[in-house]
Each structure stands twice: as structure tokens, then as C-alpha cells.
CSV table of C-alpha atoms in Angstrom, one decimal:
chain,number,residue,atom,x,y,z
A,1,ASP,CA,14.5,-77.6,37.6
A,2,GLN,CA,16.9,-74.9,36.3
A,3,GLN,CA,17.5,-72.3,39.0
A,4,VAL,CA,19.3,-70.0,36.7
A,5,LYS,CA,17.9,-69.4,33.2
A,6,GLN,CA,19.2,-67.7,30.1
A,7,ASN,CA,16.4,-67.9,27.7
A,8,SER,CA,18.2,-66.5,24.7
A,9,PRO,CA,20.7,-69.1,23.4
A,10,SER,CA,22.2,-66.5,21.0
A,11,LEU,CA,22.4,-62.8,20.3
A,12,SER,CA,23.9,-60.9,17.4
A,13,VAL,CA,24.8,-57.2,17.7
A,14,GLN,CA,26.5,-54.7,15.5
A,15,GLU,CA,29.9,-53.4,16.6
A,16,GLY,CA,29.6,-50.2,18.6
A,17,ARG,CA,26.0,-50.9,19.7
A,18,ILE,CA,24.8,-52.1,23.1
A,19,SER,CA,24.6,-55.8,23.9
A,20,ILE,CA,22.1,-56.8,26.5
A,21,LEU,CA,22.2,-60.4,27.9
A,22,ASN,CA,19.5,-61.5,30.2
A,23,CYS,CA,19.3,-63.9,33.1
A,24,ASP,CA,16.4,-65.0,35.3
A,25,TYR,CA,16.6,-67.0,38.6
A,26,THR,CA,14.1,-68.8,40.7
A,27,ASN,CA,15.9,-69.1,44.1
A,28,SER,CA,15.2,-66.1,46.2
A,29,MET,CA,18.0,-67.1,48.5
A,30,PHE,CA,20.6,-66.2,46.0
A,31,ASP,CA,22.4,-63.2,47.2
A,32,TYR,CA,25.3,-62.8,44.8
A,33,PHE,CA,25.5,-63.2,41.0
A,34,LEU,CA,28.4,-63.5,38.6
A,35,TRP,CA,28.8,-63.4,34.9
A,36,TYR,CA,31.4,-65.5,33.2
A,37,LYS,CA,32.7,-65.2,29.6
A,38,LYS,CA,33.9,-68.2,27.6
A,39,TYR,CA,35.8,-68.2,24.3
A,40,PRO,CA,36.0,-71.4,22.2
A,41,ALA,CA,38.5,-73.9,23.4
A,42,GLU,CA,39.0,-72.1,26.7
A,43,GLY,CA,37.5,-72.3,30.2
A,44,PRO,CA,35.0,-69.7,31.4
A,45,THR,CA,36.6,-66.6,33.0
A,46,PHE,CA,35.0,-64.4,35.6
A,47,LEU,CA,33.8,-61.1,34.1
A,48,ILE,CA,31.7,-59.2,36.7
A,49,SER,CA,29.6,-59.8,39.8
A,50,ILE,CA,26.9,-58.1,41.8
A,51,SER,CA,25.7,-58.5,45.3
A,52,SER,CA,22.0,-58.6,46.1
A,53,ILE,CA,22.3,-55.4,48.2
A,54,LYS,CA,23.0,-53.5,45.0
A,55,ASP,CA,21.0,-52.9,41.8
A,56,LYS,CA,23.9,-52.0,39.6
A,57,ASN,CA,27.6,-52.7,39.3
A,58,GLU,CA,29.8,-51.1,36.5
A,59,ASP,CA,33.2,-52.1,35.3
A,60,GLY,CA,34.3,-50.2,32.2
A,61,ARG,CA,32.2,-51.2,29.3
A,62,PHE,CA,30.3,-53.8,31.4
A,63,THR,CA,27.4,-53.1,33.7
A,64,VAL,CA,25.3,-55.6,35.5
A,65,PHE,CA,21.8,-54.7,36.6
A,66,LEU,CA,19.8,-56.6,39.2
A,67,ASN,CA,16.0,-56.5,39.7
A,68,LYS,CA,15.4,-58.6,42.8
A,69,SER,CA,11.6,-58.3,42.7
A,70,ALA,CA,11.6,-59.7,39.2
A,71,LYS,CA,14.4,-62.1,39.9
A,72,HIS,CA,16.1,-60.8,36.8
A,73,LEU,CA,19.6,-59.6,36.0
A,74,SER,CA,21.1,-58.3,32.9
A,75,LEU,CA,24.6,-57.7,31.5
A,76,HIS,CA,25.1,-54.6,29.3
A,77,ILE,CA,28.1,-54.2,27.1
A,78,VAL,CA,28.6,-50.8,25.6
A,79,PRO,CA,30.1,-50.2,23.1
A,80,SER,CA,30.2,-53.8,21.9
A,81,GLN,CA,33.4,-54.9,20.2
A,82,PRO,CA,34.2,-58.0,18.0
A,83,GLY,CA,36.4,-59.3,20.8
A,84,ASP,CA,33.3,-59.6,23.0
A,85,SER,CA,32.0,-62.4,20.8
A,86,ALA,CA,31.9,-65.3,23.3
A,87,VAL,CA,29.4,-67.4,25.3
A,88,TYR,CA,28.3,-65.6,28.5
A,89,PHE,CA,27.1,-67.6,31.5
A,90,CYS,CA,25.2,-66.2,34.4
A,91,ALA,CA,25.9,-67.9,37.7
A,92,ALA,CA,24.9,-67.8,41.4
A,93,PRO,CA,26.5,-69.4,44.4
A,94,LEU,CA,24.7,-72.2,46.1
A,95,GLY,CA,26.7,-73.1,49.2
A,96,GLN,CA,30.3,-73.2,47.9
A,97,ASN,CA,29.2,-74.3,44.5
A,98,PHE,CA,27.9,-72.2,41.7
A,99,VAL,CA,24.8,-72.8,39.6
A,100,PHE,CA,25.3,-71.8,36.0
A,101,GLY,CA,22.8,-70.8,33.4
A,102,PRO,CA,23.0,-72.5,30.0
A,103,GLY,CA,24.8,-69.6,28.4
A,104,THR,CA,24.1,-67.0,25.7
A,105,ARG,CA,26.3,-66.9,22.6
A,106,LEU,CA,27.0,-63.3,21.7
A,107,SER,CA,28.2,-62.4,18.2
A,108,VAL,CA,29.4,-58.9,17.6
A,109,LEU,CA,29.5,-58.1,13.9
A,110,PRO,CA,32.0,-55.7,12.5
B,1,ASP,CA,50.7,-68.8,38.6
B,2,ALA,CA,49.8,-70.8,35.6
B,3,GLY,CA,46.2,-71.1,36.4
B,4,VAL,CA,44.2,-74.3,36.5
B,5,ILE,CA,45.9,-77.0,34.3
B,6,GLN,CA,44.0,-79.8,32.7
B,7,SER,CA,45.3,-82.7,30.6
B,8,PRO,CA,44.8,-84.0,28.1
B,9,ARG,CA,43.2,-81.1,26.1
B,10,HIS,CA,41.6,-83.5,23.7
B,11,GLU,CA,40.9,-87.2,24.1
B,12,VAL,CA,39.3,-89.5,21.5
B,13,THR,CA,38.6,-93.0,22.7
B,14,GLU,CA,36.4,-96.0,21.8
B,15,MET,CA,33.4,-97.0,23.6
B,16,GLY,CA,34.2,-99.3,26.6
B,17,GLN,CA,37.7,-97.9,27.2
B,18,GLU,CA,38.8,-96.2,30.4
B,19,VAL,CA,39.3,-92.5,30.3
B,20,THR,CA,41.3,-90.5,32.9
B,21,LEU,CA,41.2,-86.7,33.0
B,22,ARG,CA,43.6,-84.8,35.1
B,23,CYS,CA,43.6,-81.4,36.9
B,24,LYS,CA,46.1,-79.4,38.8
B,25,PRO,CA,44.3,-76.6,40.7
B,26,ILE,CA,45.8,-73.1,41.4
B,27,SER,CA,48.2,-73.4,44.3
B,28,GLY,CA,46.6,-72.4,47.6
B,29,HIS,CA,43.0,-73.0,46.5
B,30,ASP,CA,41.2,-75.4,48.8
B,31,TYR,CA,38.1,-76.1,46.6
B,32,LEU,CA,38.2,-78.1,43.4
B,33,PHE,CA,35.2,-78.6,41.0
B,34,TRP,CA,34.7,-80.9,38.1
B,35,TYR,CA,32.1,-79.7,35.5
B,36,ARG,CA,30.8,-81.2,32.3
B,37,GLN,CA,29.5,-79.0,29.4
B,38,THR,CA,27.2,-80.3,26.8
B,39,MET,CA,25.0,-78.5,24.3
B,40,MET,CA,21.9,-79.9,25.9
B,41,ARG,CA,22.6,-79.3,29.5
B,42,GLY,CA,25.1,-76.5,29.6
B,43,LEU,CA,27.5,-76.5,32.5
B,44,GLU,CA,26.8,-79.2,35.0
B,45,LEU,CA,28.6,-79.7,38.3
B,46,LEU,CA,29.7,-83.3,38.7
B,47,ILE,CA,31.6,-83.2,42.0
B,48,TYR,CA,33.5,-80.8,44.2
B,49,PHE,CA,36.2,-81.3,46.9
B,50,ASN,CA,37.2,-79.2,49.8
B,51,ASN,CA,40.7,-79.8,51.3
B,52,ASN,CA,40.9,-83.0,49.1
B,53,VAL,CA,37.7,-84.4,50.6
B,54,PRO,CA,34.7,-85.0,48.3
B,55,ILE,CA,31.8,-82.9,49.5
B,56,ASP,CA,29.1,-83.2,47.0
B,57,ASP,CA,29.1,-85.9,44.3
B,58,SER,CA,25.4,-85.8,43.6
B,59,GLY,CA,26.1,-84.6,40.0
B,60,MET,CA,28.1,-87.7,39.1
B,61,PRO,CA,25.9,-89.3,36.4
B,62,GLU,CA,26.4,-92.9,37.3
B,63,ASP,CA,28.8,-95.4,38.8
B,64,ARG,CA,31.0,-95.4,35.7
B,65,PHE,CA,32.2,-92.0,36.9
B,66,SER,CA,34.7,-91.6,39.8
B,67,ALA,CA,36.9,-88.7,41.0
B,68,LYS,CA,39.8,-88.6,43.4
B,69,MET,CA,41.9,-86.0,44.9
B,70,PRO,CA,45.0,-87.6,46.5
B,71,ASN,CA,46.6,-84.3,47.4
B,72,ALA,CA,46.1,-80.6,47.2
B,73,SER,CA,47.7,-80.3,43.8
B,74,PHE,CA,46.1,-83.0,41.7
B,75,SER,CA,42.7,-84.5,40.9
B,76,THR,CA,41.5,-87.1,38.5
B,77,LEU,CA,38.1,-87.8,36.9
B,78,LYS,CA,37.8,-91.3,35.6
B,79,ILE,CA,35.1,-92.8,33.4
B,80,GLN,CA,35.1,-96.6,33.1
B,81,PRO,CA,33.7,-97.9,30.8
B,82,SER,CA,33.2,-94.9,28.6
B,83,GLU,CA,30.1,-94.5,26.4
B,84,PRO,CA,29.4,-92.2,23.4
B,85,ARG,CA,27.0,-90.1,25.5
B,86,ASP,CA,29.9,-89.2,27.7
B,87,SER,CA,31.3,-87.1,24.9
B,88,ALA,CA,31.5,-83.5,26.2
B,89,VAL,CA,34.0,-80.9,27.4
B,90,TYR,CA,35.0,-81.5,31.0
B,91,PHE,CA,36.2,-78.5,33.0
B,92,CYS,CA,38.1,-78.4,36.3
B,93,ALA,CA,37.9,-75.2,38.4
B,94,SER,CA,39.4,-74.2,41.7
B,95,SER,CA,38.7,-71.5,44.2
B,96,SER,CA,39.6,-70.4,47.7
B,97,SER,CA,36.9,-70.0,50.3
B,98,SER,CA,34.2,-67.5,49.3
B,99,ASP,CA,36.0,-66.6,46.1
B,100,THR,CA,35.1,-66.9,42.5
B,101,GLN,CA,36.0,-70.1,40.6
B,102,TYR,CA,38.9,-70.2,38.2
B,103,PHE,CA,38.4,-72.6,35.3
B,104,GLY,CA,40.9,-74.7,33.4
B,105,PRO,CA,40.9,-74.8,29.6
B,106,GLY,CA,38.9,-78.0,29.6
B,107,THR,CA,39.3,-81.5,28.1
B,108,ARG,CA,37.3,-82.3,25.0
B,109,LEU,CA,36.3,-85.9,25.2
B,110,THR,CA,35.0,-87.8,22.2
B,111,VAL,CA,33.9,-91.4,22.7
B,112,LEU,CA,33.3,-93.2,19.5
């Protein structure tokens, strides 16, 4: 059973517009969430995180929102840039390990 | 620091051959993780080590897979014998306690 779900395998957005990537989780014990970004032929790199005591965390163009009651979080990128085109993974710690979602491929069109 | 280093970056082998993937974690990190990425299953944890000791290997698919960490700066993931369904990208990641994981560039394995 997938504990972290990303139901959209892909997303296309026009440059300058907002990108919204969604993530749902089933384990209510998760208290911390991370987003990783992955370019082709590279490993995932950490992008932004949020603790369950917050409902929003912002870092430049990237904002993560957390809705604990809905067990849902989202990553907003605004404005989107072509260099943001990548696969985005949502993840949550489970012990010392991380449980990753299957990823969403974002394409930002110029 | 050079980050997590993996070798080789690409490996093409024939079914039945032994494959060894290598990883050098970031210096000072005491956790090391091996992941496999496939289109069907996304990123799957295979095994992780803490202070060179395997802690959880429940993700290792079968006995054909084995992993070792003889010292703090080196780990191997071995597949023997390899099968076409093992074709995937294998990532190594490292972290220090309660910190995010840092991933290597991955090894793309193709088993013919």
C-alpha cells in the first residue's frame, strides 16, 4: 500500500504561470514532509520541506502547503520557469528512512 | 565535498552475469541508503545502513541482491545472477542523523 501518493504522473504549464503539484498521504503519524526535484541523469535533490506544525512554508518561488485534516500537501511554483522542468517527488520520513511518492513530471513550456 | 559518488554511471550486462554497483557517501554521514527507481514502482528503498551496519533490508527483492558496507566511506550493491527485470536506475543516498538525504547521480543498469 502506497503511503505517499502523487496521482498526477505529469503536468504541463506555461512559463510564467503557476505550477501546482499535489501529494496525498495515508499515514497520520507522518510529521514532516519534503519535496525533491530530479533532473534526467541526476539524483533527486532536496527542494523544500514542511513540518506538520505548520500549514505553509515558503522559499522564493516555491511554497508548500499542508492540510493535515485532508492528509494533503501541495507544492506551488510561481512563476514557473523552463528550468523547473523536472520530476518532483513528495516524501515523508518513516523512522530514519523516507517514503517517496511515485513522482510528477513537470514540463514548463516556453 | 563532492557529494555522493556512484560508479559506474551506466552498466550494460547480459542476463546471468554478476553486477556490482559502488557508492561513496558524503564524509561524516552515518546513514547510507540504496534505492531503485523504475517506471512502474517509482523510488523503492532496498536497504539502509547506520554506522556501516545494515538496519533494514526488507526492500531487497530477493536473495540475488546483497549489499555491504565494509567501512564508512564505501558501500556495494551486488546482483548475482542478474536478470532483465533488474534493469533500473539505482541510487545511493547518505544522510546524517535527522537530516535530509543527499542522493548520488545514480547507476543506470541494463540487463539484456
